[in-house]
JSON list of C-alpha atoms in Angstrom, two decimals:
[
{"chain": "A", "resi": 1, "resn": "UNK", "atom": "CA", "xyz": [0.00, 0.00, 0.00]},
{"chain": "A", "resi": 2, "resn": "UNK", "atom": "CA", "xyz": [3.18, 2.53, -0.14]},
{"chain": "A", "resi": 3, "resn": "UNK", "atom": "CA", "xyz": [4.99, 3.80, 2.81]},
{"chain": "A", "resi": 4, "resn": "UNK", "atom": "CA", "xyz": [3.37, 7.29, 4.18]},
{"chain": "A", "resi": 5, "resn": "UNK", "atom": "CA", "xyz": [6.13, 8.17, 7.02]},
{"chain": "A", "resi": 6, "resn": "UNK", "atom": "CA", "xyz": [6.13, 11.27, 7.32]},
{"chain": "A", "resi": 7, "resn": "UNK", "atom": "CA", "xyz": [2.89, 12.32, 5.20]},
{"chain": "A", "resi": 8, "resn": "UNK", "atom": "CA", "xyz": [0.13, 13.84, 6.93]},
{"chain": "A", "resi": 9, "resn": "UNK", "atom": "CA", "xyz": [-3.83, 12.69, 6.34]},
{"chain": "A", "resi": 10, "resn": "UNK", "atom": "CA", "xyz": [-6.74, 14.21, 6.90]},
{"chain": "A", "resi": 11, "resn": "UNK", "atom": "CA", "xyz": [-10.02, 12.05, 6.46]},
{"chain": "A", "resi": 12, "resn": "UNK", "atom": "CA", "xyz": [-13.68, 13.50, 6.84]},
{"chain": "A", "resi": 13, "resn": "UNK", "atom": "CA", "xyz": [-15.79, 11.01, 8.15]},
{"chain": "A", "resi": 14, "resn": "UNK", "atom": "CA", "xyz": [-13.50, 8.47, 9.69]},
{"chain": "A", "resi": 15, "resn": "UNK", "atom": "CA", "xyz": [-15.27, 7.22, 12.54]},
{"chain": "A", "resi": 16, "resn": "UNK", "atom": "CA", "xyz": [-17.45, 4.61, 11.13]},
{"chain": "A", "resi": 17, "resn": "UNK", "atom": "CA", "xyz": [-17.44, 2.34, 7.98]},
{"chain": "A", "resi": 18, "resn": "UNK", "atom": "CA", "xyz": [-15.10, 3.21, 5.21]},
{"chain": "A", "resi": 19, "resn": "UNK", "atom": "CA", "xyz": [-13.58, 6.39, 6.54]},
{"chain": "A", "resi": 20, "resn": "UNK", "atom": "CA", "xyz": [-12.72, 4.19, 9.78]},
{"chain": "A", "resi": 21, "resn": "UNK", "atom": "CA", "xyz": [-10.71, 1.76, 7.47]},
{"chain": "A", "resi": 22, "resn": "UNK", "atom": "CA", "xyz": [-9.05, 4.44, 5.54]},
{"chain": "A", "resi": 23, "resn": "UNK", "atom": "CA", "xyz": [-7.93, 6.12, 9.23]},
{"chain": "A", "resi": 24, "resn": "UNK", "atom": "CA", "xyz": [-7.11, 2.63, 10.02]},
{"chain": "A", "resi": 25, "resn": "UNK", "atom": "CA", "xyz": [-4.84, 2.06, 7.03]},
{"chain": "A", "resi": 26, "resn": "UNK", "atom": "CA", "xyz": [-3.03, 5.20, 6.95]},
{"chain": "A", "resi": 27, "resn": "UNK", "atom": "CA", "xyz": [-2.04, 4.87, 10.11]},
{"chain": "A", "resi": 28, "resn": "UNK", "atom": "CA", "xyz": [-0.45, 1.07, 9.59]},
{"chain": "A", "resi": 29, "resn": "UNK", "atom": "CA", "xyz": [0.87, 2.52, 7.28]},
{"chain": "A", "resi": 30, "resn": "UNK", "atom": "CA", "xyz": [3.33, 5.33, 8.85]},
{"chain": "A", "resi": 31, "resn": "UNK", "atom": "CA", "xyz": [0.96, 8.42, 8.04]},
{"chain": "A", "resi": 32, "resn": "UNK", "atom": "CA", "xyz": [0.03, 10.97, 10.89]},
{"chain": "A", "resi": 33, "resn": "UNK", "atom": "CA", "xyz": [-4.07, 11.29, 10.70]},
{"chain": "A", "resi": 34, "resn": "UNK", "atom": "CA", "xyz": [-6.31, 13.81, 11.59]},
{"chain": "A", "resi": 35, "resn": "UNK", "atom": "CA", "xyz": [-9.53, 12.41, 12.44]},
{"chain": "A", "resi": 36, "resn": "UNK", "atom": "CA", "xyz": [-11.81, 14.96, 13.90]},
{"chain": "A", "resi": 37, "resn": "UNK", "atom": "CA", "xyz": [-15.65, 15.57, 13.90]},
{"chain": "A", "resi": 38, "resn": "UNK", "atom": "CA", "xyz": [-16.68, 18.24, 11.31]},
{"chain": "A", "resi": 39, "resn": "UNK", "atom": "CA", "xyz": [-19.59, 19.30, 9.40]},
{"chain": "A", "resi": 40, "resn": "UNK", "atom": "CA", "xyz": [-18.78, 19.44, 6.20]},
{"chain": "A", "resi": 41, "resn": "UNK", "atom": "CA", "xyz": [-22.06, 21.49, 5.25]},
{"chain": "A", "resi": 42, "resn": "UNK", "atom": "CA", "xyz": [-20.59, 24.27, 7.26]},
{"chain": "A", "resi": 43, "resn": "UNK", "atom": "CA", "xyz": [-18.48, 26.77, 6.19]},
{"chain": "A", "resi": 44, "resn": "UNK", "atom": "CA", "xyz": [-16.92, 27.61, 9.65]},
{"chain": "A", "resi": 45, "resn": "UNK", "atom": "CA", "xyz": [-16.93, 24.02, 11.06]},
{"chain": "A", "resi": 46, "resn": "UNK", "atom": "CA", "xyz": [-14.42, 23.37, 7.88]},
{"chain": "A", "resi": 47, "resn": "UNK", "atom": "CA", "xyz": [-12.41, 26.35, 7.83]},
{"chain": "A", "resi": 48, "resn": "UNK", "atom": "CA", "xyz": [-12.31, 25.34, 11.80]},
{"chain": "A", "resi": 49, "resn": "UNK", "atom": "CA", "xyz": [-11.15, 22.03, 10.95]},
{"chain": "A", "resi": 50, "resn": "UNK", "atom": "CA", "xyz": [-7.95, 23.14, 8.52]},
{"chain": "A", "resi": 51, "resn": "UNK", "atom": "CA", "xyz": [-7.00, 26.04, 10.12]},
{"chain": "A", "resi": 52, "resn": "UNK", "atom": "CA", "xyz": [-4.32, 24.14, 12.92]},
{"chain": "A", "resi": 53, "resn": "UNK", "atom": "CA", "xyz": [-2.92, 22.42, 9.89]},
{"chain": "A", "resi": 54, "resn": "UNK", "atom": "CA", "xyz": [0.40, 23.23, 9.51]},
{"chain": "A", "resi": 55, "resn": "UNK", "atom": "CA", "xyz": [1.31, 21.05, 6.67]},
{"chain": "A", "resi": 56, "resn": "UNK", "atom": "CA", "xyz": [-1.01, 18.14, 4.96]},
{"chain": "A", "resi": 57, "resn": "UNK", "atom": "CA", "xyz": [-0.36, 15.73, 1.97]},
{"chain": "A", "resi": 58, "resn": "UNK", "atom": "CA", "xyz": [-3.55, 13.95, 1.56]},
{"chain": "A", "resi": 59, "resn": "UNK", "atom": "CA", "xyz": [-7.32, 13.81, 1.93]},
{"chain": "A", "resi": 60, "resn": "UNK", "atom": "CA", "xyz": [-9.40, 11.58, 1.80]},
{"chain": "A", "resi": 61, "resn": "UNK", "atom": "CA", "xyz": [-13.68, 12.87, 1.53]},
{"chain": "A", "resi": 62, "resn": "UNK", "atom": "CA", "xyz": [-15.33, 9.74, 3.08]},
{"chain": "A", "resi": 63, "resn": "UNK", "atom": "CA", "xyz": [-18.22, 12.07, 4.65]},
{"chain": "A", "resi": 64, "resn": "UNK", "atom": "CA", "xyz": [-21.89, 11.44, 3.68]},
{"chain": "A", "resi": 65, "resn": "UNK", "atom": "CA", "xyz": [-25.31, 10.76, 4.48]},
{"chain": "A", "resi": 66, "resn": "UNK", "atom": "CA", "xyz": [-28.19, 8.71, 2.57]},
{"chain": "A", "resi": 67, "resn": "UNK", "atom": "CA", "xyz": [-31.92, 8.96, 3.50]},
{"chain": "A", "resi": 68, "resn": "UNK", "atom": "CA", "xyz": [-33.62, 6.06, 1.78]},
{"chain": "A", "resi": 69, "resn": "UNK", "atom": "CA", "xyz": [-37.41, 6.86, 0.72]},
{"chain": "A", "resi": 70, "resn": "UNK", "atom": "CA", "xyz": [-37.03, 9.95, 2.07]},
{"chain": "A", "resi": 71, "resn": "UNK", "atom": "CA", "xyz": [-35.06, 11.96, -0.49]},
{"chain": "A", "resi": 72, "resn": "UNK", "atom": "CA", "xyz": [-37.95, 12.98, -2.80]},
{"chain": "A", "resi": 73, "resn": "UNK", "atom": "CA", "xyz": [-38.55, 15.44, -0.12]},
{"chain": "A", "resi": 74, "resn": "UNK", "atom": "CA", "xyz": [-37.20, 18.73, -0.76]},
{"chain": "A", "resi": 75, "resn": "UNK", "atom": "CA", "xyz": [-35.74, 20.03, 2.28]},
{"chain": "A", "resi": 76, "resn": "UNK", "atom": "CA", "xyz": [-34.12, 16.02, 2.60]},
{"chain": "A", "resi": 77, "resn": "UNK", "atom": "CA", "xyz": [-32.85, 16.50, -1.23]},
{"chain": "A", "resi": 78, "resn": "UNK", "atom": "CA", "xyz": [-30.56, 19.78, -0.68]},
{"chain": "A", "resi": 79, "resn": "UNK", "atom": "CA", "xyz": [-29.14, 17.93, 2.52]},
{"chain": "A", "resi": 80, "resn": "UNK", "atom": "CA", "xyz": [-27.80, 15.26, 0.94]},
{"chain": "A", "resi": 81, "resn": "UNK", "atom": "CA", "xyz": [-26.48, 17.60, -1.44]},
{"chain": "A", "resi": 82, "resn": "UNK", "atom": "CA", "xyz": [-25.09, 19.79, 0.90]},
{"chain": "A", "resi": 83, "resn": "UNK", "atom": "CA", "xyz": [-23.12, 17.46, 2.30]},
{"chain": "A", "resi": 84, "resn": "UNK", "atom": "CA", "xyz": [-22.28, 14.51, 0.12]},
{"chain": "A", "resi": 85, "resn": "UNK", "atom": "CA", "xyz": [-20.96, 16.86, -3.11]},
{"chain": "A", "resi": 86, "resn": "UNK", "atom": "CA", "xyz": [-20.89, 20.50, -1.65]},
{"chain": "A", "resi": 87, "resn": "UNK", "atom": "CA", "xyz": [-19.20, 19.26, 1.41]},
{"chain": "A", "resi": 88, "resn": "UNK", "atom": "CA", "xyz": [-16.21, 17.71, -0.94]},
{"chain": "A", "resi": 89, "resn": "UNK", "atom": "CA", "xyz": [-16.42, 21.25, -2.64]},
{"chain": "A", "resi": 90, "resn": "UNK", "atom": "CA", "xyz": [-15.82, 22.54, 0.60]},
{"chain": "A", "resi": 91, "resn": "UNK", "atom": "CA", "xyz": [-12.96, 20.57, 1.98]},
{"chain": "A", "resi": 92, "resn": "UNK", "atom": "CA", "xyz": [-11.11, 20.14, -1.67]},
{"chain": "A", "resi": 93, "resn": "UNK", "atom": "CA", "xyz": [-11.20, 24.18, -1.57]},
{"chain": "A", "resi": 94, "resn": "UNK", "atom": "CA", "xyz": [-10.17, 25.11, 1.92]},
{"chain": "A", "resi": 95, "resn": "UNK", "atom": "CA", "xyz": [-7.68, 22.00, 1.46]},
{"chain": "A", "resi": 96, "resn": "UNK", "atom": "CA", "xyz": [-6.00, 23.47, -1.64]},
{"chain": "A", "resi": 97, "resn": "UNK", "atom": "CA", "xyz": [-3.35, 25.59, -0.56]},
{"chain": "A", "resi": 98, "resn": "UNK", "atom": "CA", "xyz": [-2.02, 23.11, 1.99]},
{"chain": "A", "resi": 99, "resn": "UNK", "atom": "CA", "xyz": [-1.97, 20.54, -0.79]},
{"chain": "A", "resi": 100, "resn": "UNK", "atom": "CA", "xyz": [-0.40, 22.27, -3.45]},
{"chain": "A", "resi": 101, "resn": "UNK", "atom": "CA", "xyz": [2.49, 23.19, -0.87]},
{"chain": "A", "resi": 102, "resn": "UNK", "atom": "CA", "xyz": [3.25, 19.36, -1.09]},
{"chain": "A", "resi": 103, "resn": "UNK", "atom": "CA", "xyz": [2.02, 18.37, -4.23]},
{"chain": "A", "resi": 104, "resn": "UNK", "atom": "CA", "xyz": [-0.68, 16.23, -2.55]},
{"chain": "A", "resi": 105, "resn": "UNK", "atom": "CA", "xyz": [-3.53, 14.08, -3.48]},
{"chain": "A", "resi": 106, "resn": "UNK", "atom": "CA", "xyz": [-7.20, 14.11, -2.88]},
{"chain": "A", "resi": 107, "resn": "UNK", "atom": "CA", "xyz": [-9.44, 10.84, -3.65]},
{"chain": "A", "resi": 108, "resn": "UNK", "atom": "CA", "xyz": [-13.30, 11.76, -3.22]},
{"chain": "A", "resi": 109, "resn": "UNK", "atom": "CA", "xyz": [-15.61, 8.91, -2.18]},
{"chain": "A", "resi": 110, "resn": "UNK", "atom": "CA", "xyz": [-18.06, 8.20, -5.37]},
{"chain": "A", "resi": 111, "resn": "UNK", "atom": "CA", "xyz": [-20.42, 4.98, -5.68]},
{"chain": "A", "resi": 112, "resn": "UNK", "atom": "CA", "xyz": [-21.75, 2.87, -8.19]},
{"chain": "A", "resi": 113, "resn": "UNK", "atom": "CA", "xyz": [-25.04, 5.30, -8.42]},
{"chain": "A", "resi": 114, "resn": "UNK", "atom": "CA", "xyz": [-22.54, 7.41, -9.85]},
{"chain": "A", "resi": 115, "resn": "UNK", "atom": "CA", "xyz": [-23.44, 5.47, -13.07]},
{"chain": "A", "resi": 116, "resn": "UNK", "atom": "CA", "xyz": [-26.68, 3.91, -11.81]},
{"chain": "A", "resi": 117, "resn": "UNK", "atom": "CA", "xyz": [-29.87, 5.61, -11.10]},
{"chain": "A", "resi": 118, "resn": "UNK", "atom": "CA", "xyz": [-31.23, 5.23, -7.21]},
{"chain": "A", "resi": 119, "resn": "UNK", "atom": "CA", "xyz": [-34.90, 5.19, -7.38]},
{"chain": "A", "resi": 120, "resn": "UNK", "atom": "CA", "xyz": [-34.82, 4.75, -3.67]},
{"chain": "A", "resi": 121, "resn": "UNK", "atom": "CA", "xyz": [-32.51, 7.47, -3.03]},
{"chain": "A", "resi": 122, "resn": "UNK", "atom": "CA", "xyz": [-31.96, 10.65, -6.11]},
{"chain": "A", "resi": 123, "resn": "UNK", "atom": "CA", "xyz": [-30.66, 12.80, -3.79]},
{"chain": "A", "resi": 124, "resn": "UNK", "atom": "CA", "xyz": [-27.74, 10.10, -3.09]},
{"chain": "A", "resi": 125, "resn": "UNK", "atom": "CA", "xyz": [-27.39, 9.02, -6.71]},
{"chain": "A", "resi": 126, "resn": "UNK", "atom": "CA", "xyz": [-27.24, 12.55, -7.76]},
{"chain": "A", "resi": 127, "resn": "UNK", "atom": "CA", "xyz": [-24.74, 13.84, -5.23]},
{"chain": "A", "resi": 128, "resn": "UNK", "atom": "CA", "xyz": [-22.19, 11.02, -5.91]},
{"chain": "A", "resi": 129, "resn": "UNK", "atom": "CA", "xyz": [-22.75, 11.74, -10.15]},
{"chain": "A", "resi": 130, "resn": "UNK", "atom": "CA", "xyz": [-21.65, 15.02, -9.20]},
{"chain": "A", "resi": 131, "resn": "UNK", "atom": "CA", "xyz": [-18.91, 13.68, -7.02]},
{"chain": "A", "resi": 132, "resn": "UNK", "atom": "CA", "xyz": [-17.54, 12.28, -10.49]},
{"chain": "A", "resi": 133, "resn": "UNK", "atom": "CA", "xyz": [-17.48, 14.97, -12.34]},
{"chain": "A", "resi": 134, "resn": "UNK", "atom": "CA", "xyz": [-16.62, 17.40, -9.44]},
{"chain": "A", "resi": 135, "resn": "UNK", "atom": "CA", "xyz": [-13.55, 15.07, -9.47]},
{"chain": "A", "resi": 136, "resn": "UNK", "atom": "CA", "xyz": [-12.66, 15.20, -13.09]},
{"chain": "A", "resi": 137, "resn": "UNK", "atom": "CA", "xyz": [-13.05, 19.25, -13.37]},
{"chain": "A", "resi": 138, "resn": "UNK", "atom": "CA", "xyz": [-10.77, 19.31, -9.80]},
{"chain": "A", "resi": 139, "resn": "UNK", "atom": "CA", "xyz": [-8.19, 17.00, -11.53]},
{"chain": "A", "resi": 140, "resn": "UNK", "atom": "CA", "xyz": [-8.00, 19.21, -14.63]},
{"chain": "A", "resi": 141, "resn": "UNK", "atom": "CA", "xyz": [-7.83, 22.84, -12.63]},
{"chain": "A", "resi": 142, "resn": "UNK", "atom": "CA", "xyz": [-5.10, 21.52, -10.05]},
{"chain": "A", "resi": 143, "resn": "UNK", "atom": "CA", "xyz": [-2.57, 19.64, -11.80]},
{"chain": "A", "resi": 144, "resn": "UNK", "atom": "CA", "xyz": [-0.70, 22.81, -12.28]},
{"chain": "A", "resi": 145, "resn": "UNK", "atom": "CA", "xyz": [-0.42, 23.15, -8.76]},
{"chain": "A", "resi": 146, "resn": "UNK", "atom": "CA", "xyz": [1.00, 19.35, -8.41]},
{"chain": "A", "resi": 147, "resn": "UNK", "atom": "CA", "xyz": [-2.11, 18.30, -6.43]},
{"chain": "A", "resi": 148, "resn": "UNK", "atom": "CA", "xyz": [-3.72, 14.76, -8.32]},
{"chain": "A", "resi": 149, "resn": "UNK", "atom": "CA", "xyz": [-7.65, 14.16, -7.69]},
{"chain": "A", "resi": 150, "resn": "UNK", "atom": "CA", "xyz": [-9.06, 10.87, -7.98]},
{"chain": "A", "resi": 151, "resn": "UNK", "atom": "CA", "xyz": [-11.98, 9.10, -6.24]},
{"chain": "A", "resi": 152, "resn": "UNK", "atom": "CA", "xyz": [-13.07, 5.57, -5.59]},
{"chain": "A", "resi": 153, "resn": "UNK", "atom": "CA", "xyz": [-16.64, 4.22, -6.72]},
{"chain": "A", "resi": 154, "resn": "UNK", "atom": "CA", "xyz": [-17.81, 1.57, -4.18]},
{"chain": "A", "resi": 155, "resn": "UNK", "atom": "CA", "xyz": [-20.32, -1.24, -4.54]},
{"chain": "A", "resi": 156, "resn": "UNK", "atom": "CA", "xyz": [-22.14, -2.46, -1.88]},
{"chain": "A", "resi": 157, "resn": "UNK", "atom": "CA", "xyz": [-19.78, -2.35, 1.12]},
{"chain": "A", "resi": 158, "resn": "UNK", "atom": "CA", "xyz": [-20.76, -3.41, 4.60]},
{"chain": "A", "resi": 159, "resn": "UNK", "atom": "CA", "xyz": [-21.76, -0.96, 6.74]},
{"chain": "A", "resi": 160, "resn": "UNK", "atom": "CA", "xyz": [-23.86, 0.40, 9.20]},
{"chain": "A", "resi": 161, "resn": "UNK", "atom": "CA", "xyz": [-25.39, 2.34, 6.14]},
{"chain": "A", "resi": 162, "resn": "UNK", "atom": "CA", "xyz": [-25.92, -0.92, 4.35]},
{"chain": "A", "resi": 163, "resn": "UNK", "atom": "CA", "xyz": [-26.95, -2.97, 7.27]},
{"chain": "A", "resi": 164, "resn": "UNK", "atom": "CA", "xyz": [-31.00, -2.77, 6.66]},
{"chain": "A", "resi": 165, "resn": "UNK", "atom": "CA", "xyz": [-30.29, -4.11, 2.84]},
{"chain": "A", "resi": 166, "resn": "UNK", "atom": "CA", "xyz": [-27.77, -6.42, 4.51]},
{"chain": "A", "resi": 167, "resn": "UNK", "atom": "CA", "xyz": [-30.35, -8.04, 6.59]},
{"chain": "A", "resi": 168, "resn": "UNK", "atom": "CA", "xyz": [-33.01, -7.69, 3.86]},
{"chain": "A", "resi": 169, "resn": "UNK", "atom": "CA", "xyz": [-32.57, -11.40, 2.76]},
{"chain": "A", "resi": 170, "resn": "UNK", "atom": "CA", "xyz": [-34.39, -10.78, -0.90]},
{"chain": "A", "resi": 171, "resn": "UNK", "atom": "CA", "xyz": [-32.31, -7.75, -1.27]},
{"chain": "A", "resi": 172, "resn": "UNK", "atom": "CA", "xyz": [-29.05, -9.09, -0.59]},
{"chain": "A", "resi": 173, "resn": "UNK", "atom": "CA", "xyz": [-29.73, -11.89, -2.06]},
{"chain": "A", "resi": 174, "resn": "UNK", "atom": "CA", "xyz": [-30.00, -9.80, -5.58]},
{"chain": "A", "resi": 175, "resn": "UNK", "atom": "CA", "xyz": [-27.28, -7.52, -5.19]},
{"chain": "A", "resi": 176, "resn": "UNK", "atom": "CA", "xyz": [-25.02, -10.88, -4.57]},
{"chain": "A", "resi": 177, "resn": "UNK", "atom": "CA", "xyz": [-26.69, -12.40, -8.08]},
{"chain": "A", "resi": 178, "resn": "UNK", "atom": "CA", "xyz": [-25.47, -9.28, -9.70]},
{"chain": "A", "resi": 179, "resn": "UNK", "atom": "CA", "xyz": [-22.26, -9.22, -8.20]},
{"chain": "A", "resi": 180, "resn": "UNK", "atom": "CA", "xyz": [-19.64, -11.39, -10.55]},
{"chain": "A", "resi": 181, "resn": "UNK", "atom": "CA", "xyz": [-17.56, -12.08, -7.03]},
{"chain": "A", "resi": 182, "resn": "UNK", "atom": "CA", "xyz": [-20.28, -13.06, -4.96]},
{"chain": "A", "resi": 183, "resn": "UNK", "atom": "CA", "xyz": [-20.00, -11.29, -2.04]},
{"chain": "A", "resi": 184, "resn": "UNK", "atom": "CA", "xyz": [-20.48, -8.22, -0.13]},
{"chain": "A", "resi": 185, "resn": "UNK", "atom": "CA", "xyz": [-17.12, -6.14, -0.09]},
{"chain": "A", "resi": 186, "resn": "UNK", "atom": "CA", "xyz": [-15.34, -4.79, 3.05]},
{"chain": "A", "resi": 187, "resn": "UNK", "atom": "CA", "xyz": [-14.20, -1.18, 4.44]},
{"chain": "A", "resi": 188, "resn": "UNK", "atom": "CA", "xyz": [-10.92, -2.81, 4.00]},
{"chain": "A", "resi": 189, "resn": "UNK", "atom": "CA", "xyz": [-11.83, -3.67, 0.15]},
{"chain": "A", "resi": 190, "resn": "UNK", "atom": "CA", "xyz": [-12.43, 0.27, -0.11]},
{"chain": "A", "resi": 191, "resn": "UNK", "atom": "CA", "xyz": [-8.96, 1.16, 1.69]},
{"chain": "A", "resi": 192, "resn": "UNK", "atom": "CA", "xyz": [-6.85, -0.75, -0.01]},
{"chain": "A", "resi": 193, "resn": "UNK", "atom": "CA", "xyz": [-7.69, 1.17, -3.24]},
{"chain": "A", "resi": 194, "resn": "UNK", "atom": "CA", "xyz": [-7.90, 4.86, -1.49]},
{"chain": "A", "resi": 195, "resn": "UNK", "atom": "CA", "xyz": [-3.73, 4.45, -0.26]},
{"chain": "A", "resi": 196, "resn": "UNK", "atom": "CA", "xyz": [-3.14, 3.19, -3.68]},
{"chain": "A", "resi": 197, "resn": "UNK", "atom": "CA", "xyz": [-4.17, 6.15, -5.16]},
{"chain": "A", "resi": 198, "resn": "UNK", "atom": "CA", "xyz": [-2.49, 8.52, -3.26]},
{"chain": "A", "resi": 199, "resn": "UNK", "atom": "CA", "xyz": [0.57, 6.40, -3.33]},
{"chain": "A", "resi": 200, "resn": "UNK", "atom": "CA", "xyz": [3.89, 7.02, -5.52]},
{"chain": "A", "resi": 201, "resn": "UNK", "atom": "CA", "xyz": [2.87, 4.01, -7.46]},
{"chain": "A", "resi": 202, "resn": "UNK", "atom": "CA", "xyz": [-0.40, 6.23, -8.74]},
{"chain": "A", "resi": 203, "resn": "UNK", "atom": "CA", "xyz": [1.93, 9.35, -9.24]},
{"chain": "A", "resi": 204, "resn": "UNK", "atom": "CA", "xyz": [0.74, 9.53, -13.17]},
{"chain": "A", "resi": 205, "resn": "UNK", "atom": "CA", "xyz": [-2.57, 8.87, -12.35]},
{"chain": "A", "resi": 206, "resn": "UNK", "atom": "CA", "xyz": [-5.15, 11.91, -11.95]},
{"chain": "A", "resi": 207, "resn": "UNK", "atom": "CA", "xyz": [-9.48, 12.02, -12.82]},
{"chain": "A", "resi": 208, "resn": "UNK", "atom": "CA", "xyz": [-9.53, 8.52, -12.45]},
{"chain": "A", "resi": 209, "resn": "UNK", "atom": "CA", "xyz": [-12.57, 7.20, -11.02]},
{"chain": "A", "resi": 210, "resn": "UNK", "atom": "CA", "xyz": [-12.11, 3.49, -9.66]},
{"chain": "A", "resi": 211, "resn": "UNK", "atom": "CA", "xyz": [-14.81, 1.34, -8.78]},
{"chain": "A", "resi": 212, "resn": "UNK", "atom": "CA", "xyz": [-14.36, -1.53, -6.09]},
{"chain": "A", "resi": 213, "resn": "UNK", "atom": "CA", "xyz": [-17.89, -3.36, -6.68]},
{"chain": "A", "resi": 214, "resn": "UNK", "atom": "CA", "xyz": [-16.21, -7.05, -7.04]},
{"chain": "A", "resi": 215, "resn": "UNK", "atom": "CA", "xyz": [-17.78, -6.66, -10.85]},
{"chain": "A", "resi": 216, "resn": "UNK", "atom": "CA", "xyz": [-20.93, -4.80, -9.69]},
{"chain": "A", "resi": 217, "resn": "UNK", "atom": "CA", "xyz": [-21.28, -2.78, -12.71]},
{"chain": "A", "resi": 218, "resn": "UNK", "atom": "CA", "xyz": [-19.94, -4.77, -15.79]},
{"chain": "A", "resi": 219, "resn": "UNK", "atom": "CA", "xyz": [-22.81, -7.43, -15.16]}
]
C-alpha cells in the first residue's frame, strides 16, 4: 500500500465504515491522521477544521449521508447535497493551498449510483454523479499546482449504512446475483484502493474514477 512516514492525512468522516478503514490504514501505514468531527455542510466548522494544519499531503472525503425513501422530499434532497458533493467542494477548496504546498492528493468517495440511477434514493445518486465529475473538473484545474484528484466508486460495502439491505434477505440476495464475485465487499476492500491512489505508485494517475464493486457494474 506505499509507505506514508512522514505524510500527513486528513479524512472526513473516519469514525465509522469506510472512513474508519481508511484512518485505520493510513495509520499502519506510517501516516500521521487527523480524524476529527466536522460538518462538512458548514463553512466555519471546515475552515475550523484546517486552520491548525500546519502542513497536509492527503485527503481523503469519506463524509456522507443517505436517506432512503425519504429523499424525494425537498428540504431532505438539498441535505444530501449539501453534504455529500458540496461538502467535498468545501474541503477540496479550503484543502488546496495546503496541498499544493506538497504536491498532494485528494481521492473523493463516489459509488456505483454514480453510473446507476437510485430510485430509492436521487438525492444520493445525484450527489455522488456530481462527485464524479466534481472530481474530473478538480483533476483538470489543479494539476498545475502538483495536487492529483481521484476518487473511488464503491459497490455495496458493509456498513452500518448498508446494514437494513444487509439483513433484507431478498435484497441481498439480488445484489449478490449481480455481483460477478459473490460477495459483499469490506471497508478494507475500499482502503486498499484509497492508499493506492495517493501512493507514488499512482503518481501519473489523476481524474480517475475506480470502482471496487467485485464486478458490480460490468454485469
Amino acid at each position: 500500500m506505499g509507505d506514508f512516514n512522514g505524510q500527513t492525512v486528513l479524512v472526513t468522516g473516519g469514525g465509522t465504515g469506510i472512513g474508519k478503514a481508511v484512518t485505520e490504514a493510513f495509520v499502519a501505514a506510517g501516516a500521521e491522521v487527523v480524524n476529527r468531527h466536522a460538518d462538512v455542510s458548514s463553512q466555519s466548522d471546515v475552515d475550523d477544521l484546517i486552520r491548525p494544519l500546519a502542513t497536509l499531503d492527503i485527503l481523503v472525503n469519506c463524509a456522507g449521508i443517505i436517506h432512503r425513501d425519504a429523499e424525494y422530499d425537498m428540504p431532505t434532497f438539498l441535505r444530501v447535497l449539501d453534504v455529500n458533493l458540496s461538502g467535498v467542494m468545501r474541503m477540496c477548496t479550503a484543502c488546496k493551498p495546503l496541498l499544493a504546498r506538497r504536491r498532494g492528493s485528494i481521492v473523493n468517495i463516489a459509488s456505483v449510483l454514480s453510473f446507476l440511477g437510485g430510485p430509492r434514493v436521487p438525492a444520493y445518486a445525484a450527489s455522488k454523479g456530481g462527485v464524479v465529475q466534481l472530481t474530473k473538473s478538480l483533476a483538470a484545474a489543479w494539476a498545475p499546482d502538483g495536487i492529483r484528484v481521484n476518487a473511488v466508486a464503491p459497490g455495496w460495502i458493509a456498513t452500518q449504512m448498508t446494514q437494513a439491505i444487509q439483513e433484507d434477505e431478498q435484497r441481498s440476495a439480488v445484489i449478490l446475483a449481480r455481483t460477478p464475485m459473490g460477495r459483499w465487499g469490506t471497508p478494507g476492500d475500499v482502503a486498499g484502493p484509497v492508499l493506492f491512489l495517493c501512493s507514488q505508485a499512482a503518481a501519473f494517475i489523476t481524474g480517475a474514477v475506480l470502482p471496487v464493486d467485485g464486478g458490480y457494474l460490468i454485469s
